[in-house]
A tleap script that builds the chain and sets N, CA, C and O, in Angstrom:
source leaprc.protein.ff14SB
mol = sequence {
  NMET THR TYR VAL VAL THR ASP ASN CYS ILE
  MET CYS LYS TYR THR ASP CYS VAL GLU VAL
  CYS PRO VAL ASP CYS PHE TYR GLU GLY GLU
  ASN THR LEU VAL ILE HIE PRO ASP GLU CYS
  ILE ASP CYS GLY VAL CYS GLU PRO GLU CYS
  PRO ALA ASP ALA ILE ARG PRO ASP THR GLU
  PRO ASP MET GLU GLN TRP VAL GLU PHE ASN
  ARG LYS TYR SER GLU LEU TRP PRO VAL ILE
  THR ARG LYS LYS ASP PRO MET PRO GLY TYR
  GLN GLU MET ASP GLY GLN PRO GLY LYS LEU
  GLU LYS TYR PHE SER PRO ASN PRO GLY GLU
  GLY CASP
}
set mol.1.N position { -78.559 17.199 35.521 }
set mol.1.CA position { -78.758 16.007 34.284 }
set mol.1.C position { -77.406 15.259 34.178 }
set mol.1.O position { -76.392 15.939 34.020 }
set mol.2.N position { -77.279 13.379 34.283 }
set mol.2.CA position { -77.589 12.843 34.103 }
set mol.2.C position { -77.320 11.117 34.011 }
set mol.2.O position { -77.696 10.548 35.036 }
set mol.3.N position { -76.774 10.266 33.029 }
set mol.3.CA position { -76.838 9.159 32.221 }
set mol.3.C position { -78.198 8.519 33.704 }
set mol.3.O position { -78.807 9.073 34.619 }
set mol.4.N position { -78.097 7.136 33.164 }
set mol.4.CA position { -78.336 6.441 34.603 }
set mol.4.C position { -78.287 4.904 33.547 }
set mol.4.O position { -78.452 4.958 32.328 }
set mol.5.N position { -78.085 3.886 34.146 }
set mol.5.CA position { -78.516 2.640 33.942 }
set mol.5.C position { -79.725 2.187 34.623 }
set mol.5.O position { -79.949 2.570 35.771 }
set mol.6.N position { -80.776 1.152 33.813 }
set mol.6.CA position { -81.221 1.300 33.752 }
set mol.6.C position { -81.659 -0.902 34.571 }
set mol.6.O position { -80.863 -1.467 35.321 }
set mol.7.N position { -82.695 -1.406 34.201 }
set mol.7.CA position { -82.353 -3.021 34.627 }
set mol.7.C position { -82.647 -3.381 33.266 }
set mol.7.O position { -83.417 -4.342 33.265 }
set mol.8.N position { -82.391 -3.056 32.278 }
set mol.8.CA position { -82.269 -3.653 30.569 }
set mol.8.C position { -81.298 -4.295 31.330 }
set mol.8.O position { -81.566 -5.492 31.431 }
set mol.9.N position { -80.167 -3.941 31.967 }
set mol.9.CA position { -79.190 -4.633 32.135 }
set mol.9.C position { -78.332 -5.443 32.875 }
set mol.9.O position { -77.162 -5.824 32.879 }
set mol.10.N position { -79.648 -5.585 33.665 }
set mol.10.CA position { -78.589 -6.976 34.398 }
set mol.10.C position { -79.391 -7.643 33.255 }
set mol.10.O position { -80.192 -7.317 32.379 }
set mol.11.N position { -78.577 -9.064 33.853 }
set mol.11.CA position { -77.853 -10.115 33.692 }
set mol.11.C position { -77.198 -10.070 31.917 }
set mol.11.O position { -76.856 -11.079 31.301 }
set mol.12.N position { -77.144 -8.304 31.236 }
set mol.12.CA position { -77.115 -8.500 29.821 }
set mol.12.C position { -75.567 -8.255 29.641 }
set mol.12.O position { -74.727 -8.892 29.006 }
set mol.13.N position { -75.447 -6.776 30.644 }
set mol.13.CA position { -73.797 -6.306 30.569 }
set mol.13.C position { -73.189 -6.302 29.865 }
set mol.13.O position { -71.989 -6.574 29.891 }
set mol.14.N position { -74.499 -5.668 28.140 }
set mol.14.CA position { -72.595 -4.813 27.412 }
set mol.14.C position { -72.800 -3.609 27.998 }
set mol.14.O position { -73.579 -2.789 28.484 }
set mol.15.N position { -70.628 -4.232 27.418 }
set mol.15.CA position { -69.665 -2.926 28.085 }
set mol.15.C position { -69.569 -2.008 26.568 }
set mol.15.O position { -68.398 -1.639 26.472 }
set mol.16.N position { -70.305 -1.562 25.476 }
set mol.16.CA position { -70.112 -1.981 24.976 }
set mol.16.C position { -70.156 0.730 24.946 }
set mol.16.O position { -69.619 1.560 24.212 }
set mol.17.N position { -71.150 0.835 26.253 }
set mol.17.CA position { -70.743 2.051 26.179 }
set mol.17.C position { -69.280 2.087 26.905 }
set mol.17.O position { -68.308 1.929 26.165 }
set mol.18.N position { -69.080 2.262 28.139 }
set mol.18.CA position { -67.750 2.134 29.049 }
set mol.18.C position { -66.342 2.643 27.497 }
set mol.18.O position { -65.472 3.496 27.668 }
set mol.19.N position { -66.484 2.038 26.491 }
set mol.19.CA position { -64.920 2.564 25.911 }
set mol.19.C position { -65.520 4.091 25.553 }
set mol.19.O position { -64.760 5.029 25.798 }
set mol.20.N position { -66.815 4.389 24.998 }
set mol.20.CA position { -67.500 5.536 24.332 }
set mol.20.C position { -66.551 6.725 25.209 }
set mol.20.O position { -65.757 7.540 24.738 }
set mol.21.N position { -67.058 6.436 27.072 }
set mol.21.CA position { -67.278 7.432 27.344 }
set mol.21.C position { -65.659 8.273 28.284 }
set mol.21.O position { -64.624 7.796 28.749 }
set mol.22.N position { -66.297 9.862 28.171 }
set mol.22.CA position { -65.237 10.279 28.269 }
set mol.22.C position { -63.893 11.018 29.121 }
set mol.22.O position { -62.972 11.822 28.976 }
set mol.23.N position { -64.742 9.801 30.423 }
set mol.23.CA position { -64.994 10.874 32.243 }
set mol.23.C position { -64.843 9.436 32.996 }
set mol.23.O position { -64.439 9.389 34.157 }
set mol.24.N position { -65.207 8.222 32.233 }
set mol.24.CA position { -65.219 6.630 32.953 }
set mol.24.C position { -65.297 6.766 33.786 }
set mol.24.O position { -64.274 6.957 34.444 }
set mol.25.N position { -66.946 6.777 34.589 }
set mol.25.CA position { -67.718 7.005 34.955 }
set mol.25.C position { -68.729 6.046 35.066 }
set mol.25.O position { -69.846 6.441 35.399 }
set mol.26.N position { -68.545 4.873 34.850 }
set mol.26.CA position { -69.347 3.396 34.981 }
set mol.26.C position { -68.375 2.126 35.944 }
set mol.26.O position { -67.188 1.813 36.046 }
set mol.27.N position { -69.543 1.724 36.458 }
set mol.27.CA position { -68.916 0.610 37.638 }
set mol.27.C position { -69.724 -0.096 37.066 }
set mol.27.O position { -70.721 0.260 36.436 }
set mol.28.N position { -69.104 -1.736 37.371 }
set mol.28.CA position { -69.297 -3.362 37.325 }
set mol.28.C position { -69.349 -3.767 38.132 }
set mol.28.O position { -68.306 -4.040 38.726 }
set mol.29.N position { -70.147 -3.961 38.483 }
set mol.29.CA position { -70.911 -5.106 38.862 }
set mol.29.C position { -71.363 -6.494 38.400 }
set mol.29.O position { -71.629 -6.881 37.262 }
set mol.30.N position { -71.387 -7.311 39.861 }
set mol.30.CA position { -71.045 -9.293 39.662 }
set mol.30.C position { -72.178 -9.211 37.173 }
set mol.30.O position { -71.646 -9.311 36.067 }
set mol.31.N position { -73.575 -9.017 37.552 }
set mol.31.CA position { -74.551 -9.186 36.579 }
set mol.31.C position { -74.564 -7.597 35.852 }
set mol.31.O position { -75.536 -7.552 35.098 }
set mol.32.N position { -73.983 -6.604 35.841 }
set mol.32.CA position { -74.602 -4.480 35.847 }
set mol.32.C position { -74.255 -4.218 36.119 }
set mol.32.O position { -73.662 -4.511 37.157 }
set mol.33.N position { -74.214 -3.169 35.361 }
set mol.33.CA position { -72.555 -1.836 35.182 }
set mol.33.C position { -74.257 -0.683 36.111 }
set mol.33.O position { -75.474 -0.830 36.223 }
set mol.34.N position { -73.297 0.248 36.485 }
set mol.34.CA position { -73.856 1.352 36.559 }
set mol.34.C position { -73.336 2.565 36.049 }
set mol.34.O position { -72.557 2.450 35.103 }
set mol.35.N position { -73.617 3.815 36.502 }
set mol.35.CA position { -72.795 5.111 35.934 }
set mol.35.C position { -72.863 5.549 37.596 }
set mol.35.O position { -73.933 5.514 38.203 }
set mol.36.N position { -71.910 5.859 38.079 }
set mol.36.CA position { -72.035 7.596 38.989 }
set mol.36.C position { -72.672 8.801 38.881 }
set mol.36.O position { -71.970 9.717 38.454 }
set mol.37.N position { -74.255 9.152 39.255 }
set mol.37.CA position { -73.813 9.778 38.684 }
set mol.37.C position { -73.772 11.890 39.309 }
set mol.37.O position { -74.490 12.884 39.198 }
set mol.38.N position { -72.695 11.581 39.811 }
set mol.38.CA position { -71.609 12.672 39.324 }
set mol.38.C position { -70.372 13.069 38.918 }
set mol.38.O position { -69.578 13.999 38.776 }
set mol.39.N position { -70.536 12.230 38.833 }
set mol.39.CA position { -69.026 11.277 37.682 }
set mol.39.C position { -69.436 11.940 35.965 }
set mol.39.O position { -68.575 12.112 35.103 }
set mol.40.N position { -70.807 12.209 35.789 }
set mol.40.CA position { -71.895 11.894 34.575 }
set mol.40.C position { -70.808 12.556 34.659 }
set mol.40.O position { -70.006 12.648 35.589 }
set mol.41.N position { -70.837 13.515 32.528 }
set mol.41.CA position { -70.612 14.788 32.702 }
set mol.41.C position { -71.962 15.237 31.281 }
set mol.41.O position { -71.991 16.274 30.617 }
set mol.42.N position { -72.796 14.203 31.211 }
set mol.42.CA position { -74.508 13.846 30.243 }
set mol.42.C position { -74.382 14.686 29.411 }
set mol.42.O position { -74.815 15.838 29.379 }
set mol.43.N position { -73.526 13.888 28.412 }
set mol.43.CA position { -72.855 14.231 27.113 }
set mol.43.C position { -73.366 13.091 26.443 }
set mol.43.O position { -73.288 13.178 25.217 }
set mol.44.N position { -73.753 12.286 26.785 }
set mol.44.CA position { -74.335 11.353 26.141 }
set mol.44.C position { -74.042 10.305 25.665 }
set mol.44.O position { -74.741 9.360 26.032 }
set mol.45.N position { -72.671 9.947 24.454 }
set mol.45.CA position { -72.265 9.848 24.491 }
set mol.45.C position { -72.661 7.923 24.169 }
set mol.45.O position { -72.626 7.310 23.102 }
set mol.46.N position { -72.951 7.509 25.337 }
set mol.46.CA position { -73.148 6.204 26.171 }
set mol.46.C position { -74.115 5.896 25.779 }
set mol.46.O position { -74.292 4.704 25.524 }
set mol.47.N position { -75.060 6.768 25.585 }
set mol.47.CA position { -76.570 6.159 25.573 }
set mol.47.C position { -76.976 5.261 24.297 }
set mol.47.O position { -77.522 4.159 24.247 }
set mol.48.N position { -76.464 6.218 23.171 }
set mol.48.CA position { -76.712 5.025 21.530 }
set mol.48.C position { -75.999 3.943 21.660 }
set mol.48.O position { -76.840 3.045 21.617 }
set mol.49.N position { -74.975 3.467 21.792 }
set mol.49.CA position { -74.091 2.948 22.687 }
set mol.49.C position { -74.535 1.076 22.577 }
set mol.49.O position { -74.146 0.139 21.880 }
set mol.50.N position { -75.440 1.236 23.576 }
set mol.50.CA position { -77.007 0.038 24.053 }
set mol.50.C position { -76.464 -0.428 22.971 }
set mol.50.O position { -75.696 0.195 22.239 }
set mol.51.N position { -76.891 -1.688 22.809 }
set mol.51.CA position { -77.833 -2.225 22.529 }
set mol.51.C position { -78.624 -2.839 22.971 }
set mol.51.O position { -79.253 -3.404 22.076 }
set mol.52.N position { -79.316 -3.284 24.847 }
set mol.52.CA position { -80.321 -3.578 25.354 }
set mol.52.C position { -81.221 -1.872 26.223 }
set mol.52.O position { -81.859 -1.776 27.272 }
set mol.53.N position { -80.824 -0.761 25.115 }
set mol.53.CA position { -81.587 0.408 25.869 }
set mol.53.C position { -81.597 0.278 27.157 }
set mol.53.O position { -82.586 0.133 27.876 }
set mol.54.N position { -80.726 0.318 27.396 }
set mol.54.CA position { -80.274 0.909 29.529 }
set mol.54.C position { -80.056 1.903 29.636 }
set mol.54.O position { -80.512 2.480 30.623 }
set mol.55.N position { -79.515 2.387 28.996 }
set mol.55.CA position { -78.862 3.801 29.541 }
set mol.55.C position { -79.983 4.777 29.693 }
set mol.55.O position { -80.362 4.924 28.531 }
set mol.56.N position { -80.800 5.598 30.523 }
set mol.56.CA position { -81.248 6.582 30.197 }
set mol.56.C position { -81.290 8.248 30.778 }
set mol.56.O position { -80.105 8.463 30.527 }
set mol.57.N position { -81.467 8.730 30.991 }
set mol.57.CA position { -81.610 10.271 31.031 }
set mol.57.C position { -82.163 10.373 32.014 }
set mol.57.O position { -83.344 10.030 31.962 }
set mol.58.N position { -81.692 10.823 33.236 }
set mol.58.CA position { -82.664 11.327 34.831 }
set mol.58.C position { -83.975 11.876 35.042 }
set mol.58.O position { -84.856 11.744 35.892 }
set mol.59.N position { -83.749 12.802 33.557 }
set mol.59.CA position { -84.900 13.700 32.710 }
set mol.59.C position { -86.246 12.499 33.353 }
set mol.59.O position { -87.184 12.848 34.069 }
set mol.60.N position { -86.007 11.194 32.896 }
set mol.60.CA position { -87.245 10.994 32.356 }
set mol.60.C position { -88.085 9.725 33.562 }
set mol.60.O position { -87.927 8.581 33.985 }
set mol.61.N position { -88.654 10.447 33.635 }
set mol.61.CA position { -90.590 9.819 34.208 }
set mol.61.C position { -89.752 9.345 35.363 }
set mol.61.O position { -88.606 9.198 34.939 }
set mol.62.N position { -89.840 8.992 36.850 }
set mol.62.CA position { -89.979 7.893 37.848 }
set mol.62.C position { -87.764 7.524 37.725 }
set mol.62.O position { -87.506 6.558 38.443 }
set mol.63.N position { -87.145 7.798 37.393 }
set mol.63.CA position { -86.182 7.591 37.590 }
set mol.63.C position { -85.281 8.095 38.605 }
set mol.63.O position { -84.075 7.923 38.430 }
set mol.64.N position { -85.685 8.684 39.624 }
set mol.64.CA position { -85.316 8.857 40.907 }
set mol.64.C position { -84.654 7.079 41.721 }
set mol.64.O position { -83.606 6.990 42.360 }
set mol.65.N position { -85.228 6.377 41.550 }
set mol.65.CA position { -85.021 4.604 41.734 }
set mol.65.C position { -84.200 4.472 41.138 }
set mol.65.O position { -83.341 3.845 41.758 }
set mol.66.N position { -83.764 4.842 39.699 }
set mol.66.CA position { -82.280 3.915 39.146 }
set mol.66.C position { -81.080 5.054 40.063 }
set mol.66.O position { -80.296 4.670 40.931 }
set mol.67.N position { -81.221 6.359 39.613 }
set mol.67.CA position { -80.383 7.956 40.154 }
set mol.67.C position { -79.682 6.461 41.967 }
set mol.67.O position { -78.707 5.786 42.299 }
set mol.68.N position { -81.188 6.845 42.479 }
set mol.68.CA position { -79.661 6.619 43.468 }
set mol.68.C position { -79.428 4.568 42.807 }
set mol.68.O position { -78.269 4.385 42.433 }
set mol.69.N position { -79.928 3.856 42.738 }
set mol.69.CA position { -79.583 2.709 42.583 }
set mol.69.C position { -78.025 2.314 42.329 }
set mol.69.O position { -77.311 1.405 42.750 }
set mol.70.N position { -77.688 4.148 40.856 }
set mol.70.CA position { -76.395 3.744 40.221 }
set mol.70.C position { -75.263 4.391 41.063 }
set mol.70.O position { -74.061 4.311 40.814 }
set mol.71.N position { -75.966 5.183 42.317 }
set mol.71.CA position { -75.107 5.735 43.080 }
set mol.71.C position { -74.952 4.823 44.368 }
set mol.71.O position { -74.193 5.329 45.195 }
set mol.72.N position { -75.540 3.481 44.770 }
set mol.72.CA position { -74.906 3.615 45.461 }
set mol.72.C position { -73.993 2.252 45.101 }
set mol.72.O position { -73.128 1.955 45.926 }
set mol.73.N position { -74.179 1.214 43.634 }
set mol.73.CA position { -73.854 0.297 43.536 }
set mol.73.C position { -72.201 1.372 43.078 }
set mol.73.O position { -71.172 1.209 43.733 }
set mol.74.N position { -72.297 2.655 41.585 }
set mol.74.CA position { -71.097 3.075 41.937 }
set mol.74.C position { -69.852 3.271 43.027 }
set mol.74.O position { -68.635 3.356 42.859 }
set mol.75.N position { -70.989 3.317 44.644 }
set mol.75.CA position { -69.807 3.398 45.477 }
set mol.75.C position { -69.095 2.162 45.554 }
set mol.75.O position { -67.870 2.275 45.594 }
set mol.76.N position { -69.563 1.028 45.584 }
set mol.76.CA position { -69.165 -0.930 45.569 }
set mol.76.C position { -68.314 -0.953 44.911 }
set mol.76.O position { -67.179 -1.291 45.248 }
set mol.77.N position { -68.820 -0.436 43.315 }
set mol.77.CA position { -67.756 -1.135 42.624 }
set mol.77.C position { -66.387 -0.697 41.653 }
set mol.77.O position { -65.841 0.365 41.352 }
set mol.78.N position { -66.175 -2.119 41.359 }
set mol.78.CA position { -64.586 -1.139 40.521 }
set mol.78.C position { -65.209 -0.501 39.445 }
set mol.78.O position { -66.330 -0.863 39.088 }
set mol.79.N position { -64.499 0.582 38.782 }
set mol.79.CA position { -64.139 1.471 37.441 }
set mol.79.C position { -64.103 0.572 36.486 }
set mol.79.O position { -62.980 0.103 36.303 }
set mol.80.N position { -64.962 0.159 35.795 }
set mol.80.CA position { -65.120 -0.491 34.026 }
set mol.80.C position { -64.775 0.710 32.976 }
set mol.80.O position { -65.492 1.583 32.487 }
set mol.81.N position { -63.384 0.405 32.826 }
set mol.81.CA position { -62.786 0.700 31.236 }
set mol.81.C position { -63.094 -0.070 29.937 }
set mol.81.O position { -63.333 0.799 29.098 }
set mol.82.N position { -63.161 -0.829 29.585 }
set mol.82.CA position { -62.529 -1.415 28.853 }
set mol.82.C position { -64.126 -2.723 28.263 }
set mol.82.O position { -64.996 -3.151 29.022 }
set mol.83.N position { -63.990 -3.029 26.725 }
set mol.83.CA position { -65.157 -3.059 26.406 }
set mol.83.C position { -65.185 -4.857 26.642 }
set mol.83.O position { -64.720 -5.501 25.701 }
set mol.84.N position { -65.654 -5.566 27.722 }
set mol.84.CA position { -66.410 -6.394 27.311 }
set mol.84.C position { -67.645 -7.899 26.894 }
set mol.84.O position { -68.866 -7.750 26.848 }
set mol.85.N position { -66.926 -9.233 26.644 }
set mol.85.CA position { -68.143 -10.251 26.714 }
set mol.85.C position { -69.796 -9.477 27.393 }
set mol.85.O position { -69.868 -9.115 28.567 }
set mol.86.N position { -70.742 -9.371 26.612 }
set mol.86.CA position { -71.259 -9.668 27.099 }
set mol.86.C position { -71.881 -10.993 28.169 }
set mol.86.O position { -70.953 -11.801 28.141 }
set mol.87.N position { -72.894 -11.535 29.001 }
set mol.87.CA position { -73.170 -12.452 29.999 }
set mol.87.C position { -73.388 -12.917 29.717 }
set mol.87.O position { -74.261 -12.395 29.023 }
set mol.88.N position { -73.414 -14.380 29.429 }
set mol.88.CA position { -73.369 -15.660 29.252 }
set mol.88.C position { -75.688 -15.369 28.702 }
set mol.88.O position { -76.344 -14.573 29.374 }
set mol.89.N position { -76.240 -16.021 27.735 }
set mol.89.CA position { -77.808 -16.397 28.470 }
set mol.89.C position { -77.935 -14.153 27.845 }
set mol.89.O position { -78.964 -13.497 28.009 }
set mol.90.N position { -76.927 -13.707 27.359 }
set mol.90.CA position { -77.479 -12.282 27.855 }
set mol.90.C position { -78.346 -12.144 26.370 }
set mol.90.O position { -78.453 -10.923 26.261 }
set mol.91.N position { -78.921 -12.667 25.348 }
set mol.91.CA position { -80.740 -12.486 24.412 }
set mol.91.C position { -81.306 -12.686 25.249 }
set mol.91.O position { -82.083 -11.865 25.736 }
set mol.92.N position { -81.128 -13.736 25.657 }
set mol.92.CA position { -82.717 -14.186 25.655 }
set mol.92.C position { -83.255 -13.770 27.420 }
set mol.92.O position { -84.280 -14.197 27.951 }
set mol.93.N position { -82.085 -12.710 28.144 }
set mol.93.CA position { -81.882 -11.928 29.953 }
set mol.93.C position { -82.907 -10.190 28.479 }
set mol.93.O position { -83.765 -9.313 28.584 }
set mol.94.N position { -82.341 -10.521 27.837 }
set mol.94.CA position { -82.027 -8.679 27.267 }
set mol.94.C position { -84.124 -8.385 26.610 }
set mol.94.O position { -84.689 -8.715 25.567 }
set mol.95.N position { -84.442 -7.915 27.412 }
set mol.95.CA position { -85.571 -6.627 27.177 }
set mol.95.C position { -86.678 -7.993 28.953 }
set mol.95.O position { -87.410 -7.747 29.912 }
set mol.96.N position { -86.317 -8.715 28.591 }
set mol.96.CA position { -87.201 -10.166 29.936 }
set mol.96.C position { -87.585 -8.824 31.268 }
set mol.96.O position { -86.773 -7.900 31.323 }
set mol.97.N position { -88.642 -8.798 32.135 }
set mol.97.CA position { -89.696 -7.323 32.690 }
set mol.97.C position { -88.412 -8.798 33.718 }
set mol.97.O position { -87.822 -9.859 33.515 }
set mol.98.N position { -88.755 -7.458 35.110 }
set mol.98.CA position { -88.727 -8.309 36.417 }
set mol.98.C position { -87.518 -8.517 36.380 }
set mol.98.O position { -87.338 -9.664 36.787 }
set mol.99.N position { -86.526 -8.015 36.102 }
set mol.99.CA position { -85.228 -8.285 36.703 }
set mol.99.C position { -84.536 -7.342 37.564 }
set mol.99.O position { -84.030 -8.108 38.383 }
set mol.100.N position { -84.109 -5.890 37.981 }
set mol.100.CA position { -84.753 -6.113 39.605 }
set mol.100.C position { -85.073 -7.016 40.338 }
set mol.100.O position { -84.227 -7.585 41.028 }
set mol.101.N position { -85.974 -7.251 40.351 }
set mol.101.CA position { -86.344 -7.716 41.872 }
set mol.101.C position { -85.922 -9.493 41.600 }
set mol.101.O position { -86.111 -10.539 42.221 }
set mol.102.N position { -85.577 -9.285 40.927 }
set mol.102.CA position { -85.146 -11.049 40.625 }
set mol.102.C position { -83.710 -10.901 41.120 }
set mol.102.O position { -83.411 -11.891 41.788 }
set mol.103.N position { -82.629 -9.942 41.024 }
set mol.103.CA position { -81.340 -9.992 41.124 }
set mol.103.C position { -80.681 -9.164 42.522 }
set mol.103.O position { -79.615 -9.057 43.128 }
set mol.104.N position { -82.176 -8.641 42.576 }
set mol.104.CA position { -81.244 -6.734 43.504 }
set mol.104.C position { -82.328 -7.651 45.113 }
set mol.104.O position { -83.467 -8.041 45.370 }
set mol.105.N position { -81.206 -7.573 45.627 }
set mol.105.CA position { -81.987 -6.870 47.209 }
set mol.105.C position { -83.639 -5.948 47.016 }
set mol.105.O position { -83.424 -5.025 46.231 }
set mol.106.N position { -84.685 -5.938 47.339 }
set mol.106.CA position { -85.079 -4.357 47.601 }
set mol.106.C position { -84.590 -2.981 48.282 }
set mol.106.O position { -84.813 -1.775 48.174 }
set mol.107.N position { -83.891 -3.750 48.953 }
set mol.107.CA position { -82.297 -2.145 49.446 }
set mol.107.C position { -81.120 -2.721 49.187 }
set mol.107.O position { -80.445 -3.673 49.580 }
set mol.108.N position { -81.070 -1.635 48.206 }
set mol.108.CA position { -79.351 -1.796 46.962 }
set mol.108.C position { -77.952 -2.135 48.510 }
set mol.108.O position { -77.752 -1.572 49.586 }
set mol.109.N position { -77.380 -3.179 47.881 }
set mol.109.CA position { -76.387 -3.231 49.416 }
set mol.109.C position { -75.899 -4.129 50.016 }
set mol.109.O position { -74.783 -4.485 50.394 }
set mol.110.N position { -77.639 -4.692 50.083 }
set mol.110.CA position { -77.849 -5.419 51.690 }
set mol.110.C position { -77.986 -6.806 50.398 }
set mol.110.O position { -78.468 -6.404 49.339 }
set mol.111.N position { -77.698 -7.971 50.421 }
set mol.111.CA position { -77.458 -9.527 49.872 }
set mol.111.C position { -77.610 -9.385 49.215 }
set mol.111.O position { -78.730 -9.637 48.769 }
set mol.112.N position { -76.078 -8.513 48.039 }
set mol.112.CA position { -75.384 -8.348 47.066 }
set mol.112.C position { -73.417 -9.099 47.683 }
set mol.112.O position { -72.470 -9.068 46.897 }
savepdb mol mol.pdb
quit
């Protein structure tokens, strides 16, 4: 099992989770975070720290796309280990549907 970041993080990018991660497996993109699924030790300490409820275990239904999304971008983006301010406008974006389609191309890694 691993934990993954889902679309609730997109355009919010709370970083409360990164400071509690004991293995520094979070990576930062322009408008979201991801977890490297091969580096995550499944401790789960990050999940309750996320105010947007964007971190989920990969054992939940329909998480395959998120495992792949997190894997792809964690290999492209730099590691993040310290908390930063959320994105401007994060309150309005928190919980908005369709963020993946709006802010990322259909094929991870293309058009970003």
